Coordinates of C-alpha atoms in Angstrom, one line a residue:
Chain A
M1 CA 0.4 -55.3 12.7
S2 CA 0.1 -53.1 15.8
R3 CA -3.2 -51.2 16.7
S4 CA -1.4 -48.2 15.7
L5 CA -0.3 -49.1 12.6
R6 CA -3.8 -50.6 11.6
A7 CA -5.4 -47.1 12.7
L8 CA -2.9 -45.2 10.6
F9 CA -3.5 -47.3 7.6
V10 CA -7.4 -47.0 7.8
E11 CA -7.0 -43.4 8.1
A12 CA -4.8 -43.1 5.3
I13 CA -7.4 -45.1 3.4
K14 CA -10.2 -43.0 4.2
S15 CA -8.7 -39.8 3.8
T16 CA -7.5 -40.7 0.2
I17 CA -10.8 -42.0 -1.0
R18 CA -12.4 -38.8 0.6
D19 CA -9.9 -36.7 -1.3
K20 CA -11.5 -35.9 -4.5
M21 CA -8.5 -34.0 -6.0
A22 CA -5.9 -36.8 -4.9
L23 CA -8.3 -39.5 -6.7
F24 CA -8.4 -37.4 -10.0
F25 CA -4.8 -36.7 -10.3
T26 CA -3.7 -40.1 -9.4
F27 CA -6.4 -42.2 -11.3
L28 CA -8.7 -39.8 -13.9
L29 CA -5.8 -37.8 -15.2
P30 CA -3.6 -40.7 -16.5
L31 CA -6.4 -42.7 -17.6
M32 CA -7.8 -39.9 -19.6
F33 CA -4.2 -39.4 -21.0
L34 CA -4.4 -43.0 -22.1
L35 CA -8.0 -42.4 -23.6
I36 CA -7.0 -39.3 -25.3
F37 CA -3.5 -40.5 -26.6
G38 CA -5.3 -44.1 -27.7
L39 CA -8.1 -42.3 -29.6
I40 CA -5.6 -39.9 -31.4
M41 CA -3.5 -42.7 -32.2
D42 CA -5.8 -45.2 -33.2
N43 CA -4.8 -47.5 -35.6
S44 CA -7.7 -47.1 -38.2
S45 CA -6.9 -43.6 -38.7
S46 CA -3.6 -44.4 -40.1
R47 CA -5.2 -45.4 -43.2
T48 CA -4.4 -43.1 -46.2
N49 CA -7.2 -40.9 -47.6
V50 CA -7.3 -41.1 -51.4
A51 CA -9.8 -39.9 -54.1
V52 CA -10.5 -42.4 -56.7
V53 CA -12.0 -41.2 -60.2
G54 CA -13.5 -43.8 -62.7
D55 CA -13.6 -47.5 -62.4
G56 CA -10.5 -48.5 -64.2
P57 CA -8.6 -51.9 -63.6
V58 CA -6.3 -49.9 -61.1
A59 CA -9.1 -48.4 -59.2
R60 CA -10.8 -51.8 -58.8
V61 CA -7.4 -53.4 -57.2
L62 CA -7.0 -50.2 -55.1
E63 CA -10.7 -50.8 -53.8
G64 CA -10.0 -54.5 -53.5
P65 CA -9.8 -56.3 -50.1
E66 CA -6.1 -56.6 -50.0
L67 CA -5.6 -52.7 -49.6
K68 CA -8.4 -52.2 -47.1
D69 CA -6.5 -51.7 -44.3
A70 CA -4.1 -49.3 -46.0
L71 CA -6.3 -47.0 -48.0
K72 CA -9.6 -45.2 -47.2
I73 CA -10.9 -44.5 -50.8
T74 CA -13.6 -41.6 -51.6
R75 CA -15.2 -41.9 -54.9
V76 CA -15.1 -38.7 -56.8
G77 CA -16.8 -38.0 -60.4
S78 CA -14.2 -36.2 -62.0
V79 CA -10.3 -35.4 -62.0
E80 CA -11.1 -31.7 -61.2
E81 CA -13.3 -32.8 -58.0
G82 CA -10.4 -34.8 -57.1
R83 CA -7.8 -32.1 -57.3
K84 CA -10.0 -29.9 -55.3
K85 CA -10.3 -32.6 -52.3
V86 CA -6.5 -32.6 -52.3
T87 CA -6.1 -29.0 -52.3
D88 CA -8.5 -29.0 -49.6
G89 CA -6.7 -31.4 -47.6
D90 CA -9.6 -33.6 -47.4
V91 CA -7.5 -36.5 -49.1
V92 CA -3.9 -36.8 -49.8
A93 CA -4.1 -38.0 -53.2
S94 CA -6.5 -38.1 -56.3
I95 CA -6.1 -41.2 -58.4
S96 CA -7.5 -41.3 -61.9
E97 CA -6.9 -43.5 -65.0
A98 CA -6.6 -42.9 -68.7
G99 CA -5.6 -45.7 -70.8
G100 CA -2.5 -47.0 -69.5
T101 CA -1.5 -44.0 -67.4
V102 CA -2.5 -43.7 -64.0
H103 CA -2.6 -39.9 -62.9
V104 CA -1.9 -39.1 -59.2
D105 CA -2.5 -35.5 -57.8
Y106 CA -1.0 -35.4 -54.4
A107 CA -0.2 -33.0 -51.6
A108 CA 3.4 -32.5 -50.6
S109 CA 2.2 -31.0 -47.2
D110 CA 1.9 -34.3 -45.8
Q111 CA 5.0 -36.1 -47.3
T112 CA 4.7 -39.2 -45.4
Q113 CA 1.1 -40.0 -46.3
A114 CA 1.6 -38.8 -49.8
A115 CA 4.6 -41.1 -50.1
Q116 CA 2.7 -44.1 -48.7
A117 CA -0.3 -43.4 -51.3
L118 CA 2.4 -43.2 -54.1
G119 CA 4.1 -46.5 -53.0
T120 CA 0.9 -48.0 -52.8
V121 CA -0.3 -47.1 -56.4
N122 CA 3.0 -48.0 -57.6
G123 CA 2.8 -51.3 -56.2
V124 CA -0.3 -51.9 -57.9
I125 CA 0.9 -50.8 -61.4
A126 CA 4.0 -52.9 -61.0
Q127 CA 1.7 -56.0 -60.2
A128 CA -0.3 -55.1 -63.1
N129 CA 2.5 -54.6 -65.3
L130 CA 3.8 -58.3 -64.2
R131 CA 0.4 -59.7 -65.1
A132 CA 0.1 -58.2 -68.3
A133 CA 3.8 -59.7 -69.1
G134 CA 2.5 -63.0 -68.3
V135 CA 4.4 -63.4 -65.1
T136 CA 2.4 -65.5 -62.8
T137 CA 5.2 -66.5 -60.4
P138 CA 7.4 -63.6 -59.4
Q139 CA 11.1 -64.2 -58.9
F140 CA 11.5 -62.0 -55.8
R141 CA 8.9 -61.3 -53.2
M142 CA 9.0 -59.3 -49.9
D143 CA 8.4 -60.7 -46.8
A144 CA 7.9 -58.0 -44.1
R145 CA 7.7 -58.9 -40.7
Q146 CA 7.3 -56.4 -37.5
V147 CA 9.9 -57.3 -34.6
E148 CA 7.2 -56.8 -31.9
D149 CA 4.3 -59.1 -31.4
D150 CA 1.9 -59.2 -34.5
S151 CA -0.6 -57.0 -32.9
L152 CA 1.8 -54.5 -31.5
G153 CA 0.3 -50.8 -32.0
I154 CA 1.1 -47.5 -30.6
I155 CA -1.6 -47.9 -27.8
E156 CA 0.7 -51.0 -26.5
F157 CA 3.2 -48.5 -25.8
F158 CA 1.0 -46.2 -24.2
V159 CA -0.7 -48.4 -21.6
P160 CA 2.9 -49.0 -19.8
G161 CA 4.2 -45.7 -20.4
L162 CA 1.4 -44.0 -19.0
L163 CA 1.1 -46.4 -16.1
G164 CA 4.5 -45.4 -15.2
Y165 CA 3.5 -41.7 -15.2
G166 CA 0.3 -42.4 -13.1
I167 CA 2.5 -44.3 -10.6
S168 CA 5.1 -41.5 -10.3
V169 CA 2.7 -38.7 -10.1
G170 CA 0.5 -40.7 -7.4
A171 CA 3.2 -41.5 -5.1
V172 CA 5.5 -38.1 -5.7
F173 CA 2.7 -35.9 -5.2
G174 CA 0.5 -38.1 -2.6
L175 CA 3.2 -38.2 -0.2
A176 CA 4.9 -34.7 -0.6
I177 CA 1.5 -32.9 -0.2
A178 CA 0.3 -34.9 2.9
L179 CA 3.7 -34.8 4.5
V180 CA 3.8 -31.0 4.2
Q181 CA 0.1 -30.5 5.1
W182 CA 0.6 -32.7 8.3
R183 CA 3.9 -30.4 9.4
R184 CA 2.0 -27.2 8.7
S185 CA -1.0 -28.1 10.8
G186 CA 1.2 -29.4 13.5
L187 CA 0.1 -32.8 13.2
L188 CA 3.4 -34.4 12.8
R189 CA 4.4 -32.8 16.1
R190 CA 1.0 -34.0 17.6
L191 CA 1.7 -37.6 16.5
Q192 CA 5.3 -37.3 18.2
L193 CA 3.5 -36.6 21.2
T194 CA 1.7 -39.7 21.1
P195 CA 3.1 -43.2 21.8
I196 CA 3.0 -44.5 18.2
A197 CA 6.3 -45.5 16.6
T198 CA 7.7 -43.1 13.7
R199 CA 8.0 -46.3 11.8
D200 CA 4.4 -47.0 11.9
I201 CA 3.6 -43.4 10.3
A202 CA 6.0 -44.5 7.5
L203 CA 4.8 -47.9 6.9
A204 CA 1.1 -46.7 6.8
R205 CA 1.9 -44.5 4.3
I206 CA 4.0 -47.0 2.2
A207 CA 1.2 -49.5 2.5
L208 CA -1.4 -46.6 1.2
H209 CA 0.6 -46.1 -1.7
L210 CA 1.3 -49.7 -2.6
V211 CA -2.5 -50.2 -2.5
I212 CA -3.3 -47.2 -4.8
A213 CA -0.2 -48.3 -7.2
L214 CA -2.0 -51.8 -7.7
A215 CA -5.5 -50.0 -8.1
Q216 CA -3.9 -47.9 -10.9
T217 CA -2.5 -50.9 -12.4
V218 CA -5.5 -52.8 -12.4
A219 CA -7.6 -49.9 -13.7
F220 CA -5.0 -49.5 -16.7
L221 CA -5.0 -53.1 -17.5
L222 CA -8.8 -53.2 -17.5
V223 CA -9.0 -49.9 -19.6
G224 CA -6.3 -51.3 -22.1
K225 CA -8.0 -54.5 -22.3
Y226 CA -11.4 -53.8 -22.8
M227 CA -11.3 -50.3 -24.5
F228 CA -8.4 -50.7 -26.9
D229 CA -7.9 -54.4 -27.0
V230 CA -4.3 -54.1 -26.0
H231 CA -2.5 -57.4 -26.5
L232 CA -0.3 -58.4 -23.5
T233 CA 2.8 -60.8 -23.9
G234 CA 3.6 -63.6 -21.7
S235 CA 5.3 -61.9 -18.5
W236 CA 2.9 -59.1 -18.2
W237 CA 2.2 -60.2 -14.5
M238 CA 5.8 -58.9 -13.7
C239 CA 4.3 -55.5 -14.2
V240 CA 3.1 -55.9 -10.5
P241 CA 6.4 -56.1 -8.8
L242 CA 7.8 -53.7 -11.2
V243 CA 5.1 -51.4 -10.1
L244 CA 5.6 -52.0 -6.4
C245 CA 9.5 -51.2 -6.7
G246 CA 8.4 -48.1 -8.8
T247 CA 6.2 -46.9 -6.2
L248 CA 8.7 -47.1 -3.5
A249 CA 11.3 -45.1 -5.6
F250 CA 8.8 -42.2 -6.2
L251 CA 7.6 -42.2 -2.4
A252 CA 11.4 -41.7 -1.7
L253 CA 11.3 -38.6 -4.4
G254 CA 8.3 -37.2 -2.8
F255 CA 9.6 -37.5 0.9
L256 CA 12.5 -35.6 -0.6
V257 CA 10.3 -33.2 -2.2
A258 CA 8.4 -32.7 1.2
S259 CA 11.9 -32.1 3.1
F260 CA 12.7 -29.2 0.7
S261 CA 9.1 -27.6 0.8
R262 CA 7.8 -25.3 3.4
T263 CA 4.2 -24.8 2.1
Q264 CA 1.9 -27.0 0.2
E265 CA 2.3 -24.6 -3.0
A266 CA 5.9 -25.2 -2.9
A267 CA 5.6 -28.9 -2.6
S268 CA 3.1 -28.9 -5.5
A269 CA 5.4 -26.9 -7.7
I270 CA 8.6 -28.9 -6.8
A271 CA 6.6 -32.2 -7.5
N272 CA 5.5 -31.0 -10.7
V273 CA 9.4 -30.1 -11.7
V274 CA 10.1 -33.5 -10.7
T275 CA 7.4 -35.6 -12.4
L276 CA 6.6 -33.8 -15.5
P277 CA 10.2 -33.3 -17.2
M278 CA 10.7 -37.1 -16.1
A279 CA 7.6 -38.0 -18.0
F280 CA 8.7 -36.6 -20.9
L281 CA 12.1 -37.8 -21.1
G282 CA 11.5 -41.3 -19.1
G283 CA 9.3 -42.8 -22.2
A284 CA 6.1 -42.3 -20.5
F285 CA 4.5 -40.1 -23.5
F286 CA 6.8 -40.9 -26.4
P287 CA 9.5 -43.5 -27.0
V288 CA 12.9 -41.7 -26.1
E289 CA 14.6 -44.2 -28.5
M290 CA 13.6 -41.7 -31.2
A291 CA 15.2 -38.8 -29.4
P292 CA 18.8 -37.3 -30.0
S293 CA 21.7 -39.1 -28.0
W294 CA 21.9 -36.4 -25.2
V295 CA 18.4 -36.7 -24.3
Q296 CA 18.6 -40.6 -24.1
A297 CA 21.6 -39.9 -21.8
I298 CA 19.6 -37.7 -19.5
S299 CA 16.7 -40.3 -19.8
K300 CA 19.1 -42.9 -18.2
A301 CA 19.5 -41.1 -15.1
L302 CA 15.6 -40.9 -14.4
P303 CA 13.8 -43.7 -12.4
L304 CA 10.8 -43.6 -14.6
T305 CA 12.7 -44.6 -17.4
Y306 CA 13.5 -47.9 -15.9
L307 CA 9.9 -48.3 -14.8
T308 CA 8.3 -47.7 -18.5
D309 CA 11.1 -49.5 -20.1
G310 CA 10.7 -52.5 -17.7
L311 CA 6.8 -52.3 -18.0
K312 CA 6.8 -52.3 -21.8
D313 CA 9.4 -55.3 -21.9
V314 CA 7.5 -57.4 -19.9
M315 CA 3.9 -56.3 -20.9
V316 CA 4.1 -55.8 -24.7
R317 CA 7.4 -56.6 -26.0
G318 CA 7.3 -59.9 -25.1
H319 CA 10.6 -60.3 -23.0
G320 CA 10.6 -62.9 -20.1
P321 CA 10.2 -62.2 -16.5
G322 CA 14.2 -61.7 -16.2
A323 CA 13.6 -58.4 -18.0
A324 CA 12.2 -56.7 -15.2
V325 CA 15.1 -57.5 -12.6
V326 CA 17.5 -54.7 -13.7
P327 CA 14.9 -52.0 -13.6
M328 CA 13.5 -53.4 -10.2
L329 CA 17.0 -53.0 -8.8
V330 CA 17.4 -49.9 -10.2
L331 CA 14.0 -48.5 -8.7
L332 CA 14.8 -50.2 -5.2
G333 CA 18.4 -48.4 -5.2
T334 CA 16.8 -45.2 -6.1
A335 CA 14.3 -45.7 -3.2
L336 CA 17.1 -46.2 -0.9
V337 CA 19.5 -43.5 -1.6
A338 CA 16.5 -40.9 -2.0
G339 CA 15.0 -42.1 0.9
G340 CA 18.3 -42.1 3.0
V341 CA 19.0 -38.3 2.1
A342 CA 15.4 -37.4 2.7
L343 CA 15.7 -39.0 6.3
R344 CA 18.6 -36.7 7.1
V345 CA 17.1 -33.5 5.6
F346 CA 13.6 -34.0 6.6
R347 CA 12.2 -31.9 9.4
W348 CA 9.4 -32.5 11.6
E349 CA 8.4 -28.8 12.0
Chain B
M1 CA 5.4 -39.7 45.0
T2 CA 7.5 -37.8 42.7
P3 CA 6.0 -34.4 41.6
A4 CA 4.1 -34.3 38.1
I5 CA 6.9 -32.0 36.7
R6 CA 10.3 -31.0 38.3
T7 CA 12.6 -28.8 36.0
Q8 CA 16.1 -27.6 37.3
G9 CA 18.0 -24.7 35.3
L10 CA 16.4 -25.3 32.0
R11 CA 18.1 -23.2 29.2
K12 CA 17.4 -23.2 25.4
T13 CA 19.0 -20.5 23.2
Y14 CA 18.1 -20.0 19.5
A15 CA 20.7 -18.4 17.3
H16 CA 21.6 -15.7 20.0
I17 CA 17.8 -15.6 21.5
V18 CA 17.7 -17.0 25.0
A19 CA 14.1 -18.4 24.9
V20 CA 14.1 -20.2 28.3
D21 CA 16.6 -18.8 30.7
G22 CA 17.1 -21.0 33.7
V23 CA 13.7 -22.4 34.5
D24 CA 13.1 -24.0 37.7
L25 CA 9.6 -25.5 37.9
E26 CA 7.6 -28.0 40.3
V27 CA 4.2 -28.9 39.7
E28 CA 2.7 -31.2 42.1
R29 CA 0.3 -34.1 41.2
G30 CA -3.3 -33.5 41.2
E31 CA -3.4 -29.9 40.8
I32 CA -4.4 -27.7 38.0
F33 CA -1.3 -25.5 37.2
G34 CA -1.4 -22.4 35.1
L35 CA 1.8 -21.3 33.1
L36 CA 1.2 -17.5 32.4
G37 CA 3.2 -15.0 30.4
P38 CA 3.3 -12.4 27.8
N39 CA 4.0 -13.8 24.1
G40 CA 7.4 -14.7 23.5
A41 CA 8.0 -15.2 27.3
G42 CA 9.1 -18.9 26.4
K43 CA 6.2 -20.7 27.9
T44 CA 5.8 -22.5 24.8
T45 CA 9.6 -23.5 24.5
A46 CA 9.5 -24.5 28.1
L47 CA 6.4 -26.8 27.8
E48 CA 7.9 -28.1 24.7
I49 CA 11.2 -29.3 26.7
I50 CA 9.1 -30.8 29.2
E51 CA 6.9 -32.9 26.7
G52 CA 10.1 -34.0 25.4
L53 CA 9.7 -32.3 21.8
R54 CA 13.2 -30.3 22.1
T55 CA 16.2 -31.1 24.4
P56 CA 17.5 -28.2 26.5
D57 CA 21.0 -26.9 26.3
E58 CA 21.3 -27.0 30.0
G59 CA 19.3 -28.1 33.1
D60 CA 17.3 -31.1 33.5
A61 CA 13.6 -32.2 34.0
E62 CA 11.5 -34.8 35.1
V63 CA 8.2 -35.8 34.2
L64 CA 6.2 -38.3 36.1
G65 CA 9.5 -39.4 37.4
Q66 CA 11.1 -40.1 33.8
R67 CA 13.3 -37.6 31.8
P68 CA 11.2 -36.7 29.0
W69 CA 13.9 -36.9 26.1
P70 CA 14.7 -38.4 23.8
R71 CA 11.4 -39.6 23.0
D72 CA 10.2 -41.8 25.5
R73 CA 7.0 -43.6 24.3
A74 CA 6.3 -45.5 27.9
L75 CA 6.1 -41.9 29.1
L76 CA 4.0 -40.5 26.3
R77 CA 1.4 -43.2 27.1
R78 CA 0.9 -41.4 30.2
I79 CA 0.6 -37.9 29.0
G80 CA -1.8 -35.8 27.1
V81 CA -1.1 -32.9 25.0
Q82 CA -3.5 -30.4 23.6
L83 CA -1.9 -28.1 20.8
Q84 CA -3.3 -24.7 19.9
A85 CA -3.1 -25.7 16.0
S86 CA -5.8 -27.7 14.5
S87 CA -3.4 -30.5 14.4
F88 CA -5.7 -33.4 13.1
F89 CA -6.1 -36.0 10.2
E90 CA -8.3 -33.4 8.1
K91 CA -10.7 -35.8 6.2
L92 CA -11.6 -37.9 9.4
T93 CA -14.9 -37.3 11.0
A94 CA -15.0 -36.0 14.6
A95 CA -15.8 -39.7 15.8
E96 CA -13.3 -41.4 13.7
Q97 CA -10.6 -38.6 14.9
I98 CA -10.8 -39.5 18.5
G99 CA -11.5 -43.3 17.6
T100 CA -8.0 -42.9 15.8
F101 CA -6.3 -41.3 18.9
A102 CA -7.9 -44.0 21.0
E103 CA -6.2 -46.6 19.0
F104 CA -2.9 -45.3 19.4
Y105 CA -3.2 -45.7 23.1
G106 CA -5.1 -48.9 22.7
V107 CA -8.2 -47.6 24.2
P108 CA -11.6 -49.1 23.6
R109 CA -13.9 -47.4 21.1
A110 CA -16.7 -47.0 23.7
D111 CA -14.1 -44.6 25.7
A112 CA -13.5 -42.6 22.8
D113 CA -17.3 -41.8 22.3
A114 CA -17.9 -41.3 26.2
M115 CA -15.1 -38.8 25.6
L116 CA -16.7 -37.2 22.6
E117 CA -20.0 -36.8 24.7
R118 CA -17.8 -35.3 27.4
V119 CA -16.8 -32.4 25.1
G120 CA -20.2 -32.0 24.0
L121 CA -19.5 -33.2 20.2
T122 CA -21.8 -36.3 19.8
E123 CA -24.0 -34.5 17.6
S124 CA -21.1 -33.6 15.4
A125 CA -19.7 -37.2 15.5
G126 CA -20.2 -37.5 11.7
V127 CA -19.0 -34.2 10.8
E128 CA -15.5 -34.0 8.8
T129 CA -12.9 -32.4 11.2
G130 CA -11.9 -29.9 8.6
K131 CA -15.7 -28.5 8.6
L132 CA -16.2 -28.2 12.4
S133 CA -16.3 -24.7 13.8
G134 CA -13.1 -23.0 15.5
G135 CA -14.7 -23.9 19.0
Q136 CA -15.5 -27.3 18.1
M137 CA -12.2 -28.1 16.7
Q138 CA -10.8 -26.9 20.2
R139 CA -13.2 -28.9 22.3
L140 CA -12.2 -32.1 19.6
S141 CA -8.6 -31.4 20.4
I142 CA -8.9 -31.7 24.0
G143 CA -10.7 -34.7 23.9
C144 CA -8.2 -36.5 22.0
S145 CA -5.6 -35.2 24.5
L146 CA -7.8 -36.7 27.3
V147 CA -9.3 -40.0 25.6
H148 CA -6.4 -42.1 27.4
R149 CA -7.1 -40.7 30.6
P150 CA -3.7 -39.4 31.4
E151 CA -2.1 -38.8 34.3
L152 CA -0.6 -35.4 33.2
V153 CA -2.3 -33.3 30.7
F154 CA -1.1 -30.1 29.0
L155 CA -3.5 -27.9 27.6
D156 CA -2.4 -25.0 25.2
E157 CA -4.9 -22.1 25.6
P158 CA -7.6 -24.4 25.8
T159 CA -10.3 -21.7 26.0
A160 CA -9.0 -19.3 23.5
A161 CA -12.0 -20.0 20.8
L162 CA -14.7 -20.9 23.2
D163 CA -18.0 -19.2 23.9
P164 CA -18.6 -18.7 27.6
Q165 CA -20.9 -21.7 27.8
A166 CA -18.2 -24.0 26.4
R167 CA -15.5 -22.3 28.6
R168 CA -17.6 -23.1 31.8
N169 CA -17.8 -26.7 30.6
L170 CA -14.2 -27.0 29.8
W171 CA -13.5 -25.8 33.3
D172 CA -15.6 -28.4 34.8
L173 CA -14.2 -31.1 32.6
A174 CA -10.4 -29.9 33.9
R175 CA -11.7 -30.0 37.3
G176 CA -13.1 -33.3 36.9
V177 CA -9.8 -34.7 35.4
R178 CA -7.9 -33.2 38.3
D179 CA -10.7 -34.6 40.8
E180 CA -9.8 -38.1 39.3
G181 CA -6.3 -37.5 40.2
A182 CA -4.4 -36.4 37.0
T183 CA -2.4 -33.1 37.0
V184 CA -3.3 -30.3 34.6
V185 CA -0.9 -27.8 33.2
L186 CA -2.4 -25.2 31.0
T187 CA -1.4 -22.0 29.4
T188 CA -3.9 -19.0 29.0
H189 CA -3.8 -15.1 28.5
S190 CA -7.2 -15.2 30.3
M191 CA -6.1 -13.9 33.9
E192 CA -10.2 -14.8 35.0
E193 CA -9.4 -18.1 33.7
A194 CA -6.1 -18.5 35.5
E195 CA -7.6 -17.0 38.9
T196 CA -11.1 -19.3 39.0
L197 CA -9.4 -22.4 37.6
C198 CA -5.8 -22.8 38.6
D199 CA -4.7 -24.0 42.0
R200 CA -1.4 -22.6 41.4
V201 CA 0.1 -20.3 38.8
A202 CA 3.6 -19.4 37.7
I203 CA 4.4 -16.2 35.8
M204 CA 6.9 -16.4 33.1
D205 CA 8.7 -13.2 31.5
A206 CA 11.6 -13.2 29.4
G207 CA 12.6 -16.8 29.7
R208 CA 12.4 -16.9 33.5
I209 CA 9.8 -17.6 36.0
V210 CA 9.3 -14.5 37.8
V211 CA 6.8 -15.5 40.5
T212 CA 5.1 -18.8 41.5
G213 CA 2.1 -19.4 44.0
T214 CA -1.6 -19.6 44.3
P215 CA -3.7 -16.9 42.6
M216 CA -4.9 -15.7 46.1
R217 CA -1.5 -15.3 47.5
L218 CA -0.1 -13.6 44.7
V219 CA -2.8 -11.1 44.6
R220 CA -2.4 -10.6 48.4
D221 CA 1.4 -10.4 48.0
L222 CA 0.8 -7.4 45.6
D223 CA -0.2 -5.4 48.4
A224 CA -2.1 -3.2 45.8
P225 CA -4.5 -0.3 47.0
V226 CA -8.4 -1.1 47.1
R227 CA -10.5 0.8 45.0
I228 CA -13.9 1.7 46.5
S229 CA -16.3 3.6 44.3
L230 CA -19.5 5.5 45.2
P231 CA -22.4 7.0 43.4
P232 CA -22.2 10.5 42.4
D233 CA -23.2 12.9 45.1
A234 CA -22.9 10.7 48.1
I235 CA -20.2 12.6 49.8
E236 CA -18.1 15.7 48.9
E237 CA -14.9 15.4 47.6
D238 CA -13.1 17.2 50.2
E239 CA -14.9 15.2 53.0
A240 CA -14.0 12.1 51.4
R241 CA -10.2 13.1 51.1
A242 CA -10.6 13.5 54.8
L243 CA -11.9 10.0 55.6
P244 CA -9.3 7.6 57.4
G245 CA -7.5 5.6 55.3
V246 CA -8.1 7.5 51.9
D247 CA -5.0 8.3 50.0
A248 CA -6.8 9.5 46.8
V249 CA -9.8 10.7 45.6
E250 CA -11.1 10.9 42.0
T251 CA -14.6 12.2 40.6
N252 CA -15.8 11.1 37.3
E253 CA -19.4 11.1 35.9
S254 CA -20.1 7.6 37.1
G255 CA -19.3 9.0 40.6
L256 CA -16.2 9.0 43.3
L257 CA -13.4 6.5 43.4
L258 CA -11.3 6.3 46.9
R259 CA -8.1 4.6 47.0
G260 CA -6.4 3.5 50.0
A261 CA -4.4 0.6 51.2
S262 CA -6.8 -0.8 53.8
A263 CA -10.2 -1.3 52.8
A264 CA -11.2 -1.9 56.4
D265 CA -10.6 1.5 57.5
I266 CA -12.3 3.5 54.7
L267 CA -15.2 1.2 55.0
A268 CA -15.5 1.8 58.8
G269 CA -15.5 5.5 58.1
L270 CA -18.2 5.1 55.2
A271 CA -20.4 3.0 57.6
E272 CA -20.3 5.8 60.1
R273 CA -21.8 8.1 57.7
R274 CA -24.2 5.5 56.5
L275 CA -22.7 5.7 52.9
L276 CA -22.5 1.8 52.2
N277 CA -25.5 2.0 49.8
G278 CA -24.3 1.5 46.1
L279 CA -20.7 1.2 46.9
Q280 CA -18.3 -1.3 45.1
V281 CA -15.1 -2.5 46.5
R282 CA -12.6 -3.8 44.1
G283 CA -9.2 -5.4 45.1
A284 CA -6.5 -6.2 43.1
T285 CA -6.9 -8.9 40.4
L286 CA -4.4 -11.5 39.0
E287 CA -4.1 -9.3 36.0
D288 CA -2.7 -6.6 38.3
V289 CA -0.1 -9.1 39.5
F290 CA 0.5 -10.0 36.0
L291 CA 1.1 -6.5 34.8
H292 CA 3.0 -5.6 37.9
H293 CA 5.5 -8.2 37.0
T294 CA 5.7 -8.2 33.2
G295 CA 5.0 -4.4 32.7
R296 CA 2.8 -3.0 29.9
E297 CA 5.0 -2.8 27.0
Y298 CA 3.9 -4.6 23.8
R299 CA 5.5 -8.0 23.3
A300 CA 6.1 -10.2 20.4

C-alpha cells in the first residue's frame, strides 16, 4: 500500500467518524428501524386478546397451559362487561358458558384475530365433545409444521432486510455526497494537482465503505442476537461476502448519482430517489413475495433485492453457502456496469 | 537550464468564447512572476493549461522542461499549487491537513509541522479546517502547496483574504521560497502587491498578454505625467502655470496639483522659489500601467 493510499484511507476514516450526520444515517437509523419494527411486530403481541366469563370447563381449557401462547385472557365478571370490552376494542372476543352452549361475542372489525379466537374456541369445544363421546384416541390428527426454522419469527426477516437497507444507504449517500462536496470545494481538482494516483482516491473510498459495511453487519448481528434473540442458520457467515459485494454495487450507484448531481442537495435528493423505492421494492421493509406480480418483476431488476434475498437465504432460511453465489454475481455485475457508466459520465469539476 | 515555464501560442476556446488567444510566456527560474489582468482576461485558463489541468486547442507549453499534459505525476511532484477555493478535507484539523498533503509527496511529518509554523498556524494545529477563519484557511492552503519544497509554485490570489500583517508575512514567505531557488508564479488584483513583490509581471487582457516586464520598467515606459501637490496658498495659480515644465494646474481644498512631463524641471522652478516644504511628488504606479493597457470598463 502506497503512502498516499494510506493517507487517503486514514483521512476517510477520520472524516467519517467526525461526521455525526453520516454516522446517524448509516448506523443509527437502520438500527432504529430494526428496533421499531422489531418491537411492533414482537411475537408476544400476536396473542389474541379475549375476555372470559365464569369458570366453566371450556374456560378452564382456554386458560390452560396449551393455549397460553395463542390467547391472552382477561377475566371479567359478567357477559355485559365482556361485550363492552369487545365493543371498546380491548379484546376481540368475549367467551361465556351456559350449560352446554359457549357464547362468543366477537368484533368483526378485526377479522383475522376474531377468526383466530373463534377457531381456538371451536377446537376446544370439538375436543370436549370427543372426550364426552368417550373417544380417547382420535382417528385423525393434524401435524402442522412451519417450513422455516422452528424459531423463525418476523424479526428474523427484518435483520437481513434492514441490514441490506443500511448497506445501500451508507454506500449510495456516503460516496455521492462526498464526491459532490469534493468537486464543489475544488478538492478533486486540487488532488489532481498532487502526484497521487487517481486509483488511490478510488481505492481509499472503497476500503472505507467496506469497513463501514462490516461494522454495520456486526452491529446488526449483535443487536439481533442480544436484543431480539434472532436465530441464525448454518451459513450465516456468508452474509460477510454478500455484504461486501452489495457495498461495491451500491458504491457504483453512488458514483453514478454523483455524476449526475451538481450540488449536494441534488445528490441527496437523487440518492433518496434511488434508495427509498429500492428499499420498499427490494424486500428491505416487507417481503416482496406477497406483492402483485408486476411489483415482483420490478423488484427483480433492483440490486437490493438480490442482497436482501441472499442475506435471508443464508442467515435465516437455512440455505447452504451456495445460495449466496448468484446474488453475489448479480451484485458484482451491477458494480461493474454502473461503475463503468459512471466513469464515463463523471466530471472532476 | 530550461526556463521554469515557456509557452508558445496557447489557445483555448469554450463554446465560441476564446478564453486564451495565443499566449506566449516565459518565466525564468528563481523569479517571482505576477500574472495580472482583469476578471475574465483568461489568467485562470492559461494557468490551468500550464498546470496540466487542461489541454490547449493550439500551442505548446513546457514546465520545468516537461510538457504538463497529459497529467504527469513525476512533474506534479516538482510543482505546488494553491487554489483560491477552500479545497480541503473539511473534517481534518490544520495539522492533519498539511500532514496528509505531506504524505502525498512522501515528505516527513516534521516538515509538515515546520511549514505549519512558517504560515503561522501552529496555534491552530488542532482546529478542524472547516472552522478556521478565511485568512487562516488561505495560509493553510499556501502551506499545503509549499510543504514538499516545490521547484515551481503557483499561488492564486494568495493574499486576497489576508490582513496587512499576514500579507506582509506572506510576502516574506514568497521571497524566502524564491531565495531558496524556487520559482513563484502568482495572480493578484493588488497592484501594490505586484509592484512590491514581483520581479516581473505580465498583464493579460482578452486572452492575450499585452505587456511583460519588471514593474519599474513598465511604469517608466508608460511615460505618464508626474503629479506634484503643494499646500494651499503656497503659490498663486497663474504663477504656478508659468513655471517651467508645468502643463496643467488644478486647485482644490487640499491645495494645488501641478502636472507635467518632467519632475526635474518643475522641482527646479519650485526650489528657486523656496516652495519645497510640504510638497508631494507622485509618479505613475503599476495601477496606471494596468488601467492604461486594460481600460476602465467593468469586466466579468
